[in-house]
Amino acid sequence: MATSQKERVNVEGHELTLTNLGKIIYPETGTTKAEVLEYYAAVAPFLIPAAANRPATRKRWVHGVGTTSDPGPMFFQKNLDDSTPSWVPRVTIQHREHSNVYPLVNNLATLTWLAQIAALEIHVPQWQVDADGTMLPPDRLVLDLDPGPGTGLSECVEVAKLARSILQDIGLDPVPVTSGSKGIHLYAGLDGTRKWEQVSAFAHELARSLEADHPDLVVSDMKKTLRNGKVLVDWSQNSGNKTTIVPYSLRGRAHPMVAARGRGANSPPPSSSIWTSRPSWSASKRERTPSPRWRAGTPLRTRTGVPEPRTTTAARPTRTARAPARPASAPPSGARP
């Protein structure tokens, strides 16, 4: 059957076998694995600078995300397993009682491999590692604006404007990003001179200040019982132990939503201290807006047939076989990713 077919590709000099390209990953939209691969290839120039040199935690849906009424099984993955290609960049992070080996999403080949194993969501911390794998001070601050019952995106926008004004007053340049879920992430680049404990404490104080000034709109406490009719300003993701979904990552929801920067005329440009680039990329390329096909906070457009997994113009993979035709239905639950 179509879902058992595979394709051998070369991405940046690395050979990968892409399997089950016609497999339905998002049943409610009919979005296939090949389309997921195509999406990540298209946004690689924008996602990789935001993820590079940051240990990546993955959320995987090897049997697809399922439906609203019957979600598919998901599992978190931190450690790399034995099947990981040797060329995937990685770093060992020592935690309090154990260590984990994380991938670094520093190149298109690694991003393609993650899509191949159905790691739909990529989560990273606000800090990077240096060439020796040492944790550096955070180079960005993030506020996760999460609407409680009775509120929505419009209230999140209102809170984002309030927080942005405060951050601008102290010389920061906030960048709004839709979370791909219900709310907004507000990022601000830092100079890397403060420890994560200091950044987290500042973010907490900012959240409490917003709550004090706008008690009918904002809450800074995580208790769900306090969130009715208010927007939670979640400051906790600035902890050195926490992660946030990387901009342009897919979400494992019923529809293939995307975490992405807004496209409005008043959206500020990305700060170079937030979207750390690889030296080989020009600033103009980093700041270019992705194709309208991938609009912030909207589902991916589905198409008839299976598109060819492709990279950016600069690094298109070579293929030895064509992608299979799209199946009429999802594969059995025991099918391989």
Coordinates of C-alpha atoms in Angstrom, one line a residue:
M1 CA 0.0 0.0 0.0
A2 CA 1.1 3.6 -0.5
T3 CA 2.0 4.2 3.1
S4 CA 4.7 1.5 2.9
Q5 CA 6.6 3.2 0.1
K6 CA 9.7 5.2 0.8
E7 CA 12.1 7.7 -0.8
R8 CA 15.8 8.1 -0.5
V9 CA 16.9 11.8 -0.3
N10 CA 20.2 13.7 0.1
V11 CA 19.9 16.8 2.4
E12 CA 23.0 18.8 2.8
G13 CA 25.2 15.8 2.1
H14 CA 23.4 13.5 4.4
E15 CA 21.4 10.5 3.2
L16 CA 17.9 10.0 4.7
T17 CA 15.2 7.4 4.0
L18 CA 11.8 9.1 4.1
T19 CA 9.1 6.5 4.8
N20 CA 5.3 6.4 4.7
L21 CA 5.0 9.7 2.8
G22 CA 1.3 9.2 2.1
K23 CA 0.5 8.5 5.8
I24 CA -2.2 10.8 7.2
I25 CA -0.8 12.8 10.1
Y26 CA -3.7 15.2 10.6
P27 CA -6.9 13.2 9.8
E28 CA -9.3 16.1 10.1
T29 CA -7.5 18.0 7.2
G30 CA -6.1 15.0 5.4
T31 CA -2.6 16.4 5.8
T32 CA 0.1 13.8 5.0
K33 CA 3.6 13.1 6.2
A34 CA 4.9 14.4 2.9
E35 CA 3.2 17.7 3.4
V36 CA 4.7 17.9 6.9
L37 CA 8.1 17.4 5.4
E38 CA 7.4 19.9 2.7
Y39 CA 6.3 22.5 5.3
Y40 CA 9.4 22.1 7.5
A41 CA 11.7 22.4 4.4
A42 CA 9.9 25.6 3.4
V43 CA 10.3 27.3 6.8
A44 CA 13.7 25.9 7.6
P45 CA 15.4 29.3 6.9
F46 CA 13.2 30.9 9.6
L47 CA 12.9 28.1 12.2
I48 CA 16.5 27.1 12.4
P49 CA 17.8 30.5 13.4
A50 CA 15.3 30.5 16.3
A51 CA 16.3 26.9 17.4
A52 CA 20.0 26.7 16.6
N53 CA 22.3 25.7 19.5
R54 CA 19.4 25.1 21.8
P55 CA 18.8 21.6 23.2
A56 CA 15.5 20.4 21.6
T57 CA 12.8 18.5 23.4
R58 CA 10.4 16.8 21.0
K59 CA 6.7 15.9 21.1
R60 CA 6.0 12.9 18.8
W61 CA 2.8 11.6 17.2
V62 CA 4.1 8.4 15.4
H63 CA 0.5 7.3 14.6
G64 CA -0.8 10.8 13.7
V65 CA -2.5 13.4 15.9
G66 CA -5.9 11.8 15.7
T67 CA -9.1 13.8 15.8
T68 CA -10.7 16.3 18.2
S69 CA -12.9 13.5 19.7
D70 CA -10.2 10.8 19.5
P71 CA -6.7 12.3 19.9
G72 CA -3.7 10.2 18.9
P73 CA -1.1 9.1 21.4
M74 CA 1.8 11.5 22.0
F75 CA 5.0 11.2 23.9
F76 CA 7.8 13.6 25.0
Q77 CA 11.3 12.7 24.0
K78 CA 14.4 14.4 25.4
N79 CA 17.2 11.8 25.1
L80 CA 18.3 10.8 21.6
D81 CA 17.9 7.0 21.0
D82 CA 20.3 4.6 19.4
S83 CA 18.7 4.9 16.0
T84 CA 19.7 8.6 15.7
P85 CA 21.9 9.3 12.7
S86 CA 25.5 10.0 13.8
W87 CA 25.6 13.3 11.9
V88 CA 22.8 14.9 14.0
P89 CA 24.4 17.6 16.2
R90 CA 23.9 17.0 19.9
V91 CA 24.7 18.2 23.4
T92 CA 24.7 16.4 26.8
I93 CA 23.0 18.4 29.5
Q94 CA 23.5 17.5 33.1
H95 CA 20.3 17.8 35.2
R96 CA 20.1 17.5 38.9
E97 CA 20.0 13.7 39.1
H98 CA 20.7 12.6 35.5
S99 CA 22.0 13.7 32.1
N100 CA 20.2 13.8 28.7
V101 CA 21.6 13.9 25.2
Y102 CA 19.5 16.4 23.2
P103 CA 19.6 17.2 19.4
L104 CA 20.5 20.6 18.2
V105 CA 18.3 21.8 15.3
N106 CA 21.2 23.5 13.6
N107 CA 20.6 22.4 10.0
L108 CA 18.0 21.3 7.5
A109 CA 19.1 17.7 7.5
T110 CA 18.3 17.4 11.3
L111 CA 15.0 19.2 10.8
T112 CA 14.1 16.8 8.0
W113 CA 15.0 13.8 10.2
L114 CA 12.8 15.1 13.0
A115 CA 9.8 15.4 10.6
Q116 CA 10.5 11.9 9.4
I117 CA 10.1 10.5 12.9
A118 CA 6.9 12.5 13.5
A119 CA 8.5 14.9 16.0
L120 CA 5.9 17.5 15.1
E121 CA 6.6 19.9 17.9
I122 CA 10.0 21.2 18.7
H123 CA 10.5 22.9 22.1
V124 CA 13.7 24.8 23.1
P125 CA 14.9 26.9 26.1
Q126 CA 15.7 30.6 26.1
W127 CA 19.4 29.9 26.2
Q128 CA 22.0 28.4 23.9
V129 CA 25.1 26.2 24.4
D130 CA 28.6 27.1 23.3
A131 CA 30.9 25.0 21.2
D132 CA 31.9 23.0 24.2
G133 CA 28.3 22.3 25.2
T134 CA 28.3 24.7 28.1
M135 CA 25.0 26.4 28.9
L136 CA 25.2 30.2 28.2
P137 CA 23.1 32.9 29.9
P138 CA 19.7 33.4 28.2
D139 CA 19.7 35.6 25.1
R140 CA 15.9 36.1 25.1
L141 CA 13.0 36.6 27.4
V142 CA 9.5 35.2 26.7
L143 CA 6.1 35.8 28.0
D144 CA 3.4 33.2 27.2
L145 CA 0.0 34.9 27.1
D146 CA -2.6 32.2 27.6
P147 CA -6.3 33.1 27.4
G148 CA -8.5 31.7 30.2
P149 CA -12.2 30.7 29.8
G150 CA -14.2 33.6 28.4
T151 CA -11.2 35.3 26.8
G152 CA -9.5 34.8 23.4
L153 CA -6.9 36.1 21.1
S154 CA -8.1 39.7 21.2
E155 CA -7.5 39.9 24.9
C156 CA -4.1 38.4 24.4
V157 CA -3.3 41.1 21.9
E158 CA -4.4 43.7 24.4
V159 CA -2.1 42.3 27.1
A160 CA 0.8 41.9 24.6
K161 CA 0.5 45.6 23.8
L162 CA 0.7 46.5 27.5
A163 CA 3.7 44.2 28.1
R164 CA 5.4 45.4 24.9
S165 CA 5.1 49.1 26.0
I166 CA 6.8 48.3 29.3
L167 CA 9.6 46.3 27.6
Q168 CA 10.2 49.1 25.1
D169 CA 10.4 51.6 28.0
I170 CA 13.5 49.7 29.3
G171 CA 15.1 49.5 25.9
L172 CA 14.0 46.0 24.7
D173 CA 12.5 45.2 21.3
P174 CA 9.6 42.7 21.8
V175 CA 8.4 40.4 19.0
P176 CA 4.9 38.9 19.0
V177 CA 4.5 35.3 17.9
T178 CA 1.3 33.3 17.7
S179 CA 1.7 30.2 19.8
G180 CA 0.0 27.9 17.3
S181 CA -2.5 27.2 20.1
K182 CA -4.7 29.8 21.7
G183 CA -2.4 32.6 22.7
I184 CA 0.6 34.7 22.0
H185 CA 4.3 34.5 22.8
L186 CA 6.1 37.8 23.3
Y187 CA 9.8 37.6 22.9
A188 CA 12.5 40.1 23.7
G189 CA 16.2 39.8 22.9
L190 CA 18.7 40.1 25.7
D191 CA 22.4 40.9 25.7
G192 CA 23.3 37.6 27.4
T193 CA 24.8 39.2 30.6
R194 CA 22.2 38.0 33.1
K195 CA 21.6 34.6 34.6
W196 CA 18.4 32.8 33.9
E197 CA 17.4 33.3 37.6
Q198 CA 17.6 37.0 37.1
V199 CA 15.6 37.0 33.9
S200 CA 13.0 34.7 35.4
A201 CA 12.6 37.0 38.4
F202 CA 12.2 40.0 36.2
A203 CA 9.6 38.3 34.0
H204 CA 7.7 37.3 37.2
E205 CA 7.7 40.8 38.5
L206 CA 6.6 42.1 35.1
A207 CA 3.6 39.7 35.2
R208 CA 2.7 40.7 38.7
S209 CA 2.9 44.4 37.7
L210 CA 0.6 43.9 34.8
E211 CA -1.8 42.0 37.1
A212 CA -1.8 44.8 39.7
D213 CA -2.4 47.5 37.0
H214 CA -5.1 45.5 35.1
P215 CA -6.7 43.1 37.6
D216 CA -9.8 42.5 35.5
L217 CA -7.7 41.4 32.5
V218 CA -4.5 39.8 33.7
V219 CA -3.5 37.1 36.1
S220 CA 0.0 36.0 37.0
D221 CA -0.8 33.0 39.2
M222 CA -0.9 29.6 37.5
K223 CA -4.0 28.4 39.4
K224 CA -6.7 27.5 36.9
T225 CA -9.4 28.7 39.3
L226 CA -8.1 32.3 39.0
R227 CA -8.1 32.4 35.2
N228 CA -11.8 32.8 34.3
G229 CA -12.2 35.9 32.1
K230 CA -8.4 36.7 32.3
V231 CA -5.2 36.3 30.4
L232 CA -2.5 34.4 32.2
V233 CA 1.0 36.0 31.8
D234 CA 3.1 32.9 32.1
W235 CA 6.5 34.1 33.0
S236 CA 7.8 30.6 34.1
Q237 CA 9.2 29.6 30.7
N238 CA 12.2 31.8 31.4
S239 CA 13.4 29.2 33.9
G240 CA 16.6 27.5 32.8
N241 CA 14.7 24.2 33.1
K242 CA 11.7 25.2 30.9
T243 CA 11.2 25.2 27.2
T244 CA 8.9 27.0 24.7
I245 CA 7.7 25.8 21.3
V246 CA 10.1 27.2 18.7
P247 CA 8.6 29.8 16.2
Y248 CA 7.4 28.1 13.0
S249 CA 7.0 24.7 14.6
L250 CA 3.8 22.8 13.9
R251 CA 1.4 21.9 16.7
G252 CA 0.1 18.4 17.3
R253 CA -3.5 19.6 17.4
A254 CA -6.4 18.3 15.4
H255 CA -5.6 20.9 12.7
P256 CA -2.0 21.6 11.7
M257 CA -1.6 25.0 13.4
V258 CA 1.7 26.8 13.3
A259 CA 3.6 29.0 15.9
A260 CA 4.6 32.0 13.8
R261 CA 5.3 35.7 13.8
G262 CA 2.4 38.0 12.9
R263 CA 2.2 39.5 9.4
G264 CA 0.5 42.8 10.3
A265 CA 2.0 46.1 9.1
N266 CA 2.7 47.1 12.7
S267 CA 4.6 43.9 13.6
P268 CA 8.1 44.8 14.7
P269 CA 11.1 43.4 12.8
P270 CA 12.8 40.4 14.4
S271 CA 15.7 41.3 16.7
S272 CA 19.0 39.7 15.7
S273 CA 19.5 38.8 19.3
I274 CA 16.4 36.7 19.3
W275 CA 16.7 34.9 15.9
T276 CA 20.3 33.9 16.1
S277 CA 21.6 33.2 12.6
R278 CA 24.2 30.9 11.2
P279 CA 27.1 32.9 9.6
S280 CA 26.3 31.7 6.1
W281 CA 22.8 33.4 6.1
S282 CA 22.3 37.0 5.2
A283 CA 20.1 39.3 7.3
S284 CA 17.8 39.9 4.4
K285 CA 17.2 36.2 4.0
R286 CA 16.5 35.8 7.8
E287 CA 14.0 38.6 7.8
R288 CA 12.1 37.6 4.7
T289 CA 8.4 36.6 5.4
P290 CA 7.5 33.0 4.6
S291 CA 5.0 32.2 1.8
P292 CA 1.4 33.2 2.6
R293 CA 0.6 29.5 2.4
W294 CA 1.9 29.3 6.0
R295 CA -0.1 32.0 7.7
A296 CA 0.4 32.5 11.4
G297 CA -2.3 30.7 13.5
T298 CA -4.0 29.1 10.5
P299 CA -4.0 25.5 9.3
L300 CA -1.7 24.4 6.6
R301 CA -3.4 24.3 3.2
T302 CA -4.0 20.7 2.1
R303 CA -3.9 19.6 -1.5
T304 CA -4.8 16.6 -3.6
G305 CA -1.9 14.2 -4.1
V306 CA 1.4 14.1 -2.3
P307 CA 3.8 17.0 -2.8
E308 CA 7.5 16.3 -3.2
P309 CA 9.4 16.9 0.1
R310 CA 11.6 19.8 -0.8
T311 CA 14.2 22.1 0.8
T312 CA 14.9 25.7 0.2
T313 CA 16.3 26.7 -3.2
A314 CA 19.8 26.7 -1.8
A315 CA 19.6 23.1 -0.6
R316 CA 17.1 21.0 -2.6
P317 CA 17.5 17.3 -1.8
T318 CA 18.2 14.8 -4.6
R319 CA 15.9 11.9 -4.9
T320 CA 16.1 8.4 -6.3
A321 CA 12.3 7.7 -6.3
R322 CA 9.1 9.8 -6.5
A323 CA 6.7 10.2 -3.6
P324 CA 3.8 7.7 -3.6
A325 CA 0.2 8.6 -4.3
R326 CA -1.8 9.8 -1.4
P327 CA -3.9 7.1 0.2
A328 CA -7.7 7.4 0.6
S329 CA -7.6 6.7 4.3
A330 CA -5.3 6.7 7.3
P331 CA -3.1 3.7 7.8
P332 CA -3.7 1.1 10.5
S333 CA -2.8 2.2 14.1
G334 CA 0.3 -0.1 14.1
A335 CA 1.9 1.4 11.0
R336 CA 5.4 2.8 11.2
P337 CA 6.0 6.5 11.4

